[in-house]
Coordinates of C-alpha atoms and ligand atoms in Angstrom, one line a residue:
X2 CA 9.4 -17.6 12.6
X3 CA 12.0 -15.0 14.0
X4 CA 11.3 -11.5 13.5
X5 CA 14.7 -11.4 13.2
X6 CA 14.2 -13.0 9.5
X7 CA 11.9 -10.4 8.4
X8 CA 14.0 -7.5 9.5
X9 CA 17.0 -9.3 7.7
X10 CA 14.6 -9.8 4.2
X11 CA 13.0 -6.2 4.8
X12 CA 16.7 -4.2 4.7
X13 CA 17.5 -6.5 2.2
X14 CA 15.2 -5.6 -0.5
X15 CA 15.4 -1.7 1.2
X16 CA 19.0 -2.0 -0.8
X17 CA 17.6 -3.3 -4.2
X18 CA 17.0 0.2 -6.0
X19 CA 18.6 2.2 -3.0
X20 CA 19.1 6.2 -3.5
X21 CA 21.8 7.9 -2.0
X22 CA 19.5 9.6 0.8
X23 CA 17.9 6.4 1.9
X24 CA 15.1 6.2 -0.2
X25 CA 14.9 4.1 -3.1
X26 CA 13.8 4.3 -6.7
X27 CA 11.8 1.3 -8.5
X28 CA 9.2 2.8 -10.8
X29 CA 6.7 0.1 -11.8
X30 CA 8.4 -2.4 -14.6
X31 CA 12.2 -0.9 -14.2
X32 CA 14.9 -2.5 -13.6
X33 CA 15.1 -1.8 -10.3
X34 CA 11.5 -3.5 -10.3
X35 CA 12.4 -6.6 -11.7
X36 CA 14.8 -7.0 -9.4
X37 CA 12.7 -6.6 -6.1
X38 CA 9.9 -9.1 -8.5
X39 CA 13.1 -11.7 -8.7
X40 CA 13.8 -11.4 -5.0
X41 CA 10.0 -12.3 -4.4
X42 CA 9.8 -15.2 -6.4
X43 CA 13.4 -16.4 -5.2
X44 CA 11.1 -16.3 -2.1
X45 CA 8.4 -17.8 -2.9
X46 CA 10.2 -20.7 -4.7
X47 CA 12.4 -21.2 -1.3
X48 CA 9.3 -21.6 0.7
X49 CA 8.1 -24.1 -1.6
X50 CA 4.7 -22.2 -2.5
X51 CA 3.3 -21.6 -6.6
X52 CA 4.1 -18.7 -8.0
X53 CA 1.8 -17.2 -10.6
X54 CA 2.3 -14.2 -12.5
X55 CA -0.8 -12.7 -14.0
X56 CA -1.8 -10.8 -17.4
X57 CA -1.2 -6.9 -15.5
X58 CA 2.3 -8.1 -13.9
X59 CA 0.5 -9.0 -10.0
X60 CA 2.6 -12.0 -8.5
X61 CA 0.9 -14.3 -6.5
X62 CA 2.2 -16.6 -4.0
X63 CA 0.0 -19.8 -3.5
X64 CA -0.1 -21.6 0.1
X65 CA -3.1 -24.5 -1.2
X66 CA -4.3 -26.3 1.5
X67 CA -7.7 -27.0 0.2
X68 CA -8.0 -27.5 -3.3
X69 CA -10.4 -25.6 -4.7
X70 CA -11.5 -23.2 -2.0
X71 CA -10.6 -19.4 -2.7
X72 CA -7.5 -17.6 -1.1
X73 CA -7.3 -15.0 1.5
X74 CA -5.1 -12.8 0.2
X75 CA -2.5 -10.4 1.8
X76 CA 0.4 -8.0 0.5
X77 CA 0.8 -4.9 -1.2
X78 CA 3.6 -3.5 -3.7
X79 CA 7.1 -3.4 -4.4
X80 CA 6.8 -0.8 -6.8
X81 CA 8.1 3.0 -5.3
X82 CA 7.8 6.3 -6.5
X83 CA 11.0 8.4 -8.0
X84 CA 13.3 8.8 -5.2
X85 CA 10.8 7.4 -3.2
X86 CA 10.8 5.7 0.6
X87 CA 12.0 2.3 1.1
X88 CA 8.8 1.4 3.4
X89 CA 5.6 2.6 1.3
X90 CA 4.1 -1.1 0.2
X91 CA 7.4 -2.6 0.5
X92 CA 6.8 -3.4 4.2
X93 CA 3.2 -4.7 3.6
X94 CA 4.5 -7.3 0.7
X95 CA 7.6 -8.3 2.8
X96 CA 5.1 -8.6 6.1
X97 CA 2.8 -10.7 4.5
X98 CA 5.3 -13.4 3.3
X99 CA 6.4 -13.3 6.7
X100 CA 3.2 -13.6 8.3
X101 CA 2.6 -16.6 5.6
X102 CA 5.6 -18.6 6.5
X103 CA 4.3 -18.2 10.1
X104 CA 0.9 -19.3 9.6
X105 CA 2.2 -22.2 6.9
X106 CA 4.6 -23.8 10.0
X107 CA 1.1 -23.9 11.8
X108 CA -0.4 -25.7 9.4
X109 CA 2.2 -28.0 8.9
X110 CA 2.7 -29.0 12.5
X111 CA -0.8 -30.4 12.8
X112 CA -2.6 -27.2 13.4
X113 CA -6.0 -26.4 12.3
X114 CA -6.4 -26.6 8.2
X115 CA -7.9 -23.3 7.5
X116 CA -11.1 -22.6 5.6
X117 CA -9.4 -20.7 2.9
X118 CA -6.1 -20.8 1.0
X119 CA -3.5 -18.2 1.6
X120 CA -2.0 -15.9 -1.6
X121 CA 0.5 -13.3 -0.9
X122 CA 0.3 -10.6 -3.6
X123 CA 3.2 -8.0 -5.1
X124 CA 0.6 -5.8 -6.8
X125 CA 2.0 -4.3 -10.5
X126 CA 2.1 -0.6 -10.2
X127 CA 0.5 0.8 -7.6
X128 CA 2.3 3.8 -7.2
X129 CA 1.4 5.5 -10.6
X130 CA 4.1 7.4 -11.0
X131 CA 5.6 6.2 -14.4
X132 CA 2.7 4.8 -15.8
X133 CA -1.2 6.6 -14.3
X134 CA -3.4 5.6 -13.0
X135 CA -2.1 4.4 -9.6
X136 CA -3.4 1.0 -7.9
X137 CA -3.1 -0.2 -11.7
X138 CA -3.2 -4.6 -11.3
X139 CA -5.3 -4.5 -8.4
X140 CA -7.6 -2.0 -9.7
X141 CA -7.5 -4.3 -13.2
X142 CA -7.8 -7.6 -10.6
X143 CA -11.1 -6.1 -9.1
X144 CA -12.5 -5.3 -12.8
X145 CA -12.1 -1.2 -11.7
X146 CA -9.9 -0.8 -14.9
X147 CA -9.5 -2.4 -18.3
X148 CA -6.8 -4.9 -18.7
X149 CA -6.6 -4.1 -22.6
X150 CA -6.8 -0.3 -21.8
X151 CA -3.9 -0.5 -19.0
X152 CA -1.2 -2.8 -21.0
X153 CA -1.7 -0.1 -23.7
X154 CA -0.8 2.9 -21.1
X155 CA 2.6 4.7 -22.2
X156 CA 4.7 6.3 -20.0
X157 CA 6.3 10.0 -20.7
X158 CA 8.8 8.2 -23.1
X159 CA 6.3 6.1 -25.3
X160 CA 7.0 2.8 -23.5
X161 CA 3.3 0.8 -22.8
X162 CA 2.8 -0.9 -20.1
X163 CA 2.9 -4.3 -21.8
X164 CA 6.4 -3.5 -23.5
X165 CA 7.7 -2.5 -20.2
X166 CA 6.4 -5.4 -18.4
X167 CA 7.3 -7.6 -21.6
X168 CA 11.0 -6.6 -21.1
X169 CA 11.3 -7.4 -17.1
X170 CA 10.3 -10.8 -18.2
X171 CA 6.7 -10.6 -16.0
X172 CA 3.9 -10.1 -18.5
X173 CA 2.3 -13.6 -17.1
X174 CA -0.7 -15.3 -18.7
X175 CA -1.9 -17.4 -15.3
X176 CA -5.4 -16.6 -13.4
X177 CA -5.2 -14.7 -10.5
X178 CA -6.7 -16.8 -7.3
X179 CA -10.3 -16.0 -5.9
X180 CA -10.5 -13.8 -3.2
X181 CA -12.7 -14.9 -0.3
X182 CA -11.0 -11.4 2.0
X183 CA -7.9 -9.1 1.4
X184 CA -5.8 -7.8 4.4
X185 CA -3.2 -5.2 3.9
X186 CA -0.8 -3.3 6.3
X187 CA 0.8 -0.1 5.4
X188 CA 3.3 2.5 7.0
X189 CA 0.2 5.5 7.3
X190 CA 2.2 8.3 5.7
X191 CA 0.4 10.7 8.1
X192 CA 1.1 12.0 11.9
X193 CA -1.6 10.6 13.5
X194 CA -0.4 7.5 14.9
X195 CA 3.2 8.7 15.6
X196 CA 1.4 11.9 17.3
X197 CA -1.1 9.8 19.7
X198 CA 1.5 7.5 20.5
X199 CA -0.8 4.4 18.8
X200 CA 0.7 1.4 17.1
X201 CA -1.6 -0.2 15.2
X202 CA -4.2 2.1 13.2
X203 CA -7.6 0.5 11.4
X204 CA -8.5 2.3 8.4
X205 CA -12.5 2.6 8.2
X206 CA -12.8 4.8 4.9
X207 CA -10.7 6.2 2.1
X208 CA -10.7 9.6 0.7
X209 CA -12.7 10.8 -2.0
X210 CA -9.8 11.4 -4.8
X211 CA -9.7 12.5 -8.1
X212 CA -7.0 13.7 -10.6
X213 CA -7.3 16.7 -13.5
X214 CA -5.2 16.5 -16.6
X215 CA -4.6 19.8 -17.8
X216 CA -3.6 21.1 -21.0
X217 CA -2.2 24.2 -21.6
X218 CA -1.6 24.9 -25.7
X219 CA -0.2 28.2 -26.0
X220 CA 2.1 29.6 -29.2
X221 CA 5.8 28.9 -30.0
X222 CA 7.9 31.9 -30.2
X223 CA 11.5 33.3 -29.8
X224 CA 12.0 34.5 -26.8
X225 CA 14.6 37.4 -27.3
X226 CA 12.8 38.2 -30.8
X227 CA 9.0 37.9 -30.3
X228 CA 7.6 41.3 -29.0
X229 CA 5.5 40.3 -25.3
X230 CA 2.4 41.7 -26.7
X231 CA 2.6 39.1 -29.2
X232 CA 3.5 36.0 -27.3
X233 CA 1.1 33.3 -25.5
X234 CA 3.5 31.8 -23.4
X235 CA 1.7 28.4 -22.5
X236 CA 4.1 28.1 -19.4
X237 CA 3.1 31.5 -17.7
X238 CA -0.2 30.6 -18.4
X239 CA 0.8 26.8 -16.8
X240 CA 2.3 28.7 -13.7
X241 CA -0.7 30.5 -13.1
X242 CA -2.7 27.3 -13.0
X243 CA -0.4 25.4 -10.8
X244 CA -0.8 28.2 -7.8
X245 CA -4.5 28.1 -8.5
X246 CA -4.5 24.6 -8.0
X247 CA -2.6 25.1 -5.2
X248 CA -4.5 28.5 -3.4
X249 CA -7.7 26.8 -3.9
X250 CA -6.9 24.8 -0.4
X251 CA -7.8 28.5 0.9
X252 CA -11.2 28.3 0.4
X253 CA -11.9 25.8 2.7
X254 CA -11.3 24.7 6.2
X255 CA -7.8 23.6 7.2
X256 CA -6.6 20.5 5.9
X257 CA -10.4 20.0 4.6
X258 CA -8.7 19.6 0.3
X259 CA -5.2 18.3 0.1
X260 CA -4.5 19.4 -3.6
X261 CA -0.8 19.6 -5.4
X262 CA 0.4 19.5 -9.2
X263 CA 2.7 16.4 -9.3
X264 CA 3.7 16.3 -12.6
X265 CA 4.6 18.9 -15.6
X266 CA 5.9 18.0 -19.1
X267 CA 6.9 21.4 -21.1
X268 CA 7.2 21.5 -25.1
X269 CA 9.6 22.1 -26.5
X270 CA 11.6 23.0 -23.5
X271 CA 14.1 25.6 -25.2
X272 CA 15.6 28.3 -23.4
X273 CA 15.0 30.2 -26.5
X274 CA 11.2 29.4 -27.1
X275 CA 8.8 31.0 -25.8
X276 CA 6.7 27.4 -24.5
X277 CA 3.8 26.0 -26.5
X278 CA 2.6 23.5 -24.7
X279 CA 2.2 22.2 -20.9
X280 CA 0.9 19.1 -19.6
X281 CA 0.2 19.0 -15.5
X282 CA -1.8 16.4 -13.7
X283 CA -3.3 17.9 -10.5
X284 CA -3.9 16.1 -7.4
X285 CA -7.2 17.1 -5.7
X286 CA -8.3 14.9 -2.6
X287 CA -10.8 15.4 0.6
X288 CA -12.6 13.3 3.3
X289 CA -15.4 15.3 2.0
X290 CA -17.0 14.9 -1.5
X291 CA -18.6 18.0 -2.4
X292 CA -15.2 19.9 -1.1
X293 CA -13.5 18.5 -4.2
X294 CA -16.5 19.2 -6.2
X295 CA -16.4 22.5 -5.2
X296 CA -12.6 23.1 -5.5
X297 CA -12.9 21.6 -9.5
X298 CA -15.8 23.5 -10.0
X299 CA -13.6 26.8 -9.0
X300 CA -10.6 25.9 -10.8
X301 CA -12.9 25.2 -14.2
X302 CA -13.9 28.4 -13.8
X303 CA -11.1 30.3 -13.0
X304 CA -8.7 28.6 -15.5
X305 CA -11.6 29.7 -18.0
X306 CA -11.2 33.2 -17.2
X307 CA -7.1 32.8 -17.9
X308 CA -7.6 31.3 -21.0
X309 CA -9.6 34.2 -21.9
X310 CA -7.6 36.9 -21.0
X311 CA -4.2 35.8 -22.5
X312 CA -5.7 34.3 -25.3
X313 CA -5.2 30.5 -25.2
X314 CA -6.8 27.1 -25.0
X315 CA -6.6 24.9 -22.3
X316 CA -8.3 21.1 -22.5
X317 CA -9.0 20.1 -18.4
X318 CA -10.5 16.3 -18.1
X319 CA -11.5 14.6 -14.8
X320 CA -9.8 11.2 -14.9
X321 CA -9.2 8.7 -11.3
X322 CA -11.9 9.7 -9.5
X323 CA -12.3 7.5 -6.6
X324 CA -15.2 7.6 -4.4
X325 CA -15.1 7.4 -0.5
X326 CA -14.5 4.0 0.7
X327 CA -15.8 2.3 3.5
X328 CA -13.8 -0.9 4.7
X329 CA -16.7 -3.4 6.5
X330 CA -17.8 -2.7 10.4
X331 CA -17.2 -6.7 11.1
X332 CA -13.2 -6.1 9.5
X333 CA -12.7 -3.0 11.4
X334 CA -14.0 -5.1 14.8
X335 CA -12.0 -7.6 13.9
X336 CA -9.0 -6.1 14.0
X337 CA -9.2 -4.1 17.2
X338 CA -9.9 -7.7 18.6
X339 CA -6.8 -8.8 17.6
X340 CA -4.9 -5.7 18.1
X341 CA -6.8 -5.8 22.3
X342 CA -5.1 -9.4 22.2
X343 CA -1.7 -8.8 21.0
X344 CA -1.6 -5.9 23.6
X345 CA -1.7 -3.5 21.2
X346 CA -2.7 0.1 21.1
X347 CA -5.5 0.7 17.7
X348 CA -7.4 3.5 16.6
X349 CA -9.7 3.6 13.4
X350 CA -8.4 6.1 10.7
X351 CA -9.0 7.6 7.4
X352 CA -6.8 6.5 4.4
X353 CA -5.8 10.3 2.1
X354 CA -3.3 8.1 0.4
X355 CA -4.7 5.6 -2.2
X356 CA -4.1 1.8 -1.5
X357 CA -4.7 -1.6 -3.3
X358 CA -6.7 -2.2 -0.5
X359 CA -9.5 0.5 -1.6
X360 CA -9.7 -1.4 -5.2
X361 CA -10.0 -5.1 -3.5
X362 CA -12.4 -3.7 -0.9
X363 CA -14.6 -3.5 -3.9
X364 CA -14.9 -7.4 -4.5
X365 CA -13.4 -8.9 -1.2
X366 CA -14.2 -7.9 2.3
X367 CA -10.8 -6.2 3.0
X368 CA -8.7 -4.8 6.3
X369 CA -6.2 -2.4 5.9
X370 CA -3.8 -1.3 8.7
X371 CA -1.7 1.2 9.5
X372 CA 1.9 1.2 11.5
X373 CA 3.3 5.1 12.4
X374 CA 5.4 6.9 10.2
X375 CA 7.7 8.9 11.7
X376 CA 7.6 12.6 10.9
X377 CA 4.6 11.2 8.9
X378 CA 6.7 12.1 5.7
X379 CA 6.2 9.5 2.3
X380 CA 6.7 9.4 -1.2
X381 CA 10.2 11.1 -0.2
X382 CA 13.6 9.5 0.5
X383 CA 13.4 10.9 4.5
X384 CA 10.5 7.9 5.0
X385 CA 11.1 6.0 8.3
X386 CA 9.3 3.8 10.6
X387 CA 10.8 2.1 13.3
X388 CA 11.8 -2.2 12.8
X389 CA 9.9 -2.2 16.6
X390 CA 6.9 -1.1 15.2
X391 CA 7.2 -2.9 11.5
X392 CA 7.6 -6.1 13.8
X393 CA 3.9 -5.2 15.8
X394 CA 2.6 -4.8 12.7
X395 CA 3.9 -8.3 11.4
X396 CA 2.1 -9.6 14.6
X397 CA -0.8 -7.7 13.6
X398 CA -1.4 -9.0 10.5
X399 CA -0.5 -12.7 10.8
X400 CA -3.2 -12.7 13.5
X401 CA -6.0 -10.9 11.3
X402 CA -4.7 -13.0 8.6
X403 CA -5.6 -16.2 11.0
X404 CA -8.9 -15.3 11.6
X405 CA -9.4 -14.2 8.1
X406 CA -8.6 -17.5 6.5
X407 CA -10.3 -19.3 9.1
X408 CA -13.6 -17.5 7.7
X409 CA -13.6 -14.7 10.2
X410 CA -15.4 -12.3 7.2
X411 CA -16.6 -15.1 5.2
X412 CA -20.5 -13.7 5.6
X413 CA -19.1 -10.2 5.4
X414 CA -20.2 -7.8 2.4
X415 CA -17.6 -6.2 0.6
X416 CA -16.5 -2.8 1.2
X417 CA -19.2 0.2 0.3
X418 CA -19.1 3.3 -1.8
X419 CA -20.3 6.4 -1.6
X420 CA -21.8 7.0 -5.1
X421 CA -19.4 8.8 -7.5
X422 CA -21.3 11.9 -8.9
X423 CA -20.2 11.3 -12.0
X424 CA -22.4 13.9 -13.2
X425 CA -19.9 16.9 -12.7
X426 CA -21.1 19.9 -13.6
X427 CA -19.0 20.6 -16.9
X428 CA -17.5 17.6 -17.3
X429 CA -17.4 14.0 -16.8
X430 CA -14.6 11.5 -16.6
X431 CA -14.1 11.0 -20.5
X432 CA -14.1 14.7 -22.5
X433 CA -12.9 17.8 -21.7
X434 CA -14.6 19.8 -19.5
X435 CA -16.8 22.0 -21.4
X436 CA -14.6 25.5 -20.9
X437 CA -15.5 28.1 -23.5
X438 CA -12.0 29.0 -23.4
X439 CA -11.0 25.6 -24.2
X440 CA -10.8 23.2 -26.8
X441 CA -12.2 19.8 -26.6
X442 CA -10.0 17.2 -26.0
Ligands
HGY508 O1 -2.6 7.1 -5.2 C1 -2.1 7.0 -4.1 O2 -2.5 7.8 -3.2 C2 -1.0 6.1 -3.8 O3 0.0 6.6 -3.0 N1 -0.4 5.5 -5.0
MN509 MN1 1.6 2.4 -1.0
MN510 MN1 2.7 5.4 -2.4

């Protein structure tokens, strides 16, 4: 199988959803989504493989050669962020077919019958951006999150996750296949690889992540009539908070917390009232636990002290936290065997960025790999990485996939977990965090 053909199907889908600055926009269960899902199972359907869609929107391409036995399976998403980049999961769904259709000719000209089956998986909404939590359908495959509680998720416009997925046509009622391993490969969205001049990087851990959606209830007011002594403007207050979140970085080593406010709904959004309420959801992450811990720990109490002095509540609740992640030793060996063998340059990594791969890791030994990003810029419309080094990476993971359905990791554990201390002072992932200037959720 050329590498020619993947480069051809990998620009082709870059164009479903396109933006006019090269990026592309296909928020989970859009249009623009269904339209990358109907290029993937015009795909699958060529190739002659079962498609199955399942009950969170995942499509699964089947390669059965052994009735019964479980599936490797490989992929990632097709799902982007607004105005996002045309690689981010994109490449790792379009490799994976690739790398199937490779090892499937193998197969079928008398080579060995693998151990396992072979799925490749479009995961539903990975990239959270329309409806949260990210890493939705393989975080509801690997029993992380409630199927029931996710279809009922609405986006900022009311739509659940089951209408939305309902309307594209791919709310599916077939079982997902066992997983007997998971192998993944992603552009890194980092410098590292571009920066050491490596081509192939093997991810050993994952970030410890977790989210904070704040509430800011202030008073509605005119703005030209309402005397300032009198107002509690919700969005000053929400400005404040947002550079909190953002100078709390300072407090800590460089680069030690990554931390941003993504996303800001205002009510009611007037030029004429003063604002009454803001929602933000802020982004705190490190490769160190108790960094974040300490970060939330400040921002509770800081935001408490606001809330005080201009006289309004604010609800703050913990919600997707993800431990660190350890992908397993034999995986990570595995890998820089066959990278050492295709010639290729590796280097273990840490994952900041969330992955579908850190939810199967949780119930199937997984590998996840890296290819450079250039600039080392994602979740923007400026995302590149070169077709020379997408085309390693194909090489990459057909041959990991080999050994991986040949039963390379069959006696491997799953992935570990540093335990979640889910006892955070103040707080815990359901209520409010207990802020005497705030209200309970
Ligand atoms: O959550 C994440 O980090 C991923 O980019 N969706
Ligand atoms: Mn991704
Ligand atoms: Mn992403």
């Amino acid at each position: 199988m050329t590498s020619a053909s993947f480069l051809s199907d990998f620009h082709a889908v870059a164009a479903i959803g396109a933006t006019p600055n090269n990026g592309v926009d296909r928020q989970a269960a859009t249009a623009e989504d269904a339209l990358t899902r109907d290029w993937f199972a015009v795909w699958v359907q060529e190739a002659g493989w079962e498609l199955r869609v399942d009950s969170i929107g995942n499509m699964f391409a089947l390669l059965e050669w052994t009735p019964g036995a479980p599936f490797v399976i490989i992929g990632s998403h097709l799902d982007s962020q607004p105005l996002g980049g045309r690689f981010d999961g994109a490449y790792g769904v379009i490799a994976a077919l690739h790398a199937a259709r490779r090892i499937s000719a193998d197969v079928d000209a008398g080579g060995e019958l693998p151990r396992f089956n072979l799925a490749v998986v479009n995961w539903f909404n990975e990239e959270g951006g329309r409806f949260a939590p990210s890493i939705m359908g393989s975080s509801v495959y690997a029993g992380l999150l409630s199927r029931d509680q996710m279809l009922a998720v609405t986006d900022l416009q009311g739509t659940s996750v089951s209408e939305a997925l309902e309307g594209i046509g791919y709310l599916g009622t077939a079982e997902a296949p066992a997983a007997a391993g998971y192998a993944e490969i992603h552009i890194e969205q980092g410098r590292i690889l571009e920066r050491e001049g490596i081509s192939i990087g093997v991810v050993d851990s994952s970030w410890y992540t977790q989210k904070l959606d704040i509430e800011v209830l202030g008073e509605q007011s005119h703005t030209g009539a309402t005397a300032m002594a009198d107002r509690h403007d919700a969005l000053v207050a929400a400005s404040r908070i947002i550079l909190m979140v953002h100078d709390v970085t300072e407090e800590f080593a460089d680069e030690a917390l990554v931390s941003s406010v993504g996303q800001l709904t205002l009510e009611p959004n007037s030029p004429i009232v003063v604002a009454r309420r803001v929602h933000l959801i802020a982004d705190l992450r490190s490769g160190d636990p108790e960094v974040v811990k300490a970060a939330r720990a400040k921002l509770i109490g800081d935001i408490d002290a606001l809330a005080r002095k201009y006289d309004i509540k604010v609800n703050v609740k913990d919600f997707d936290i993800r431990p660190i992640r350890r992908f397993p030793q034999e995986g990570l060996e595995l890998a820089e065997q066959v990278a050492a063998g295709l010639g290729l340059s590796s280097r273990r990594i840490q994952t900041m960025a969330g992955h579908d791969s850190v939810a199967m890791n949780t119930v199937a030994p997984s590998v996840m790999l890296f290819i450079p990003s250039v600039d080392g810029v994602s979740h923007c419309e400026r995302e590149f990485t070169t077709d020379e080094d997408m085309v390693l990476g194909l090489d990459m993971l057909t041959g990991v996939t080999r050994e991986l359905i040949s039963g390379a990791l069959a006696n491997s554990a799953t992935g570990s977990s540093d335990a979640v201390n889910s006892a955070l002072p103040g707080a815990d992932a359901e209520n409010a965090a207990a802020l005497p200037g705030a209200v309970r959720a």
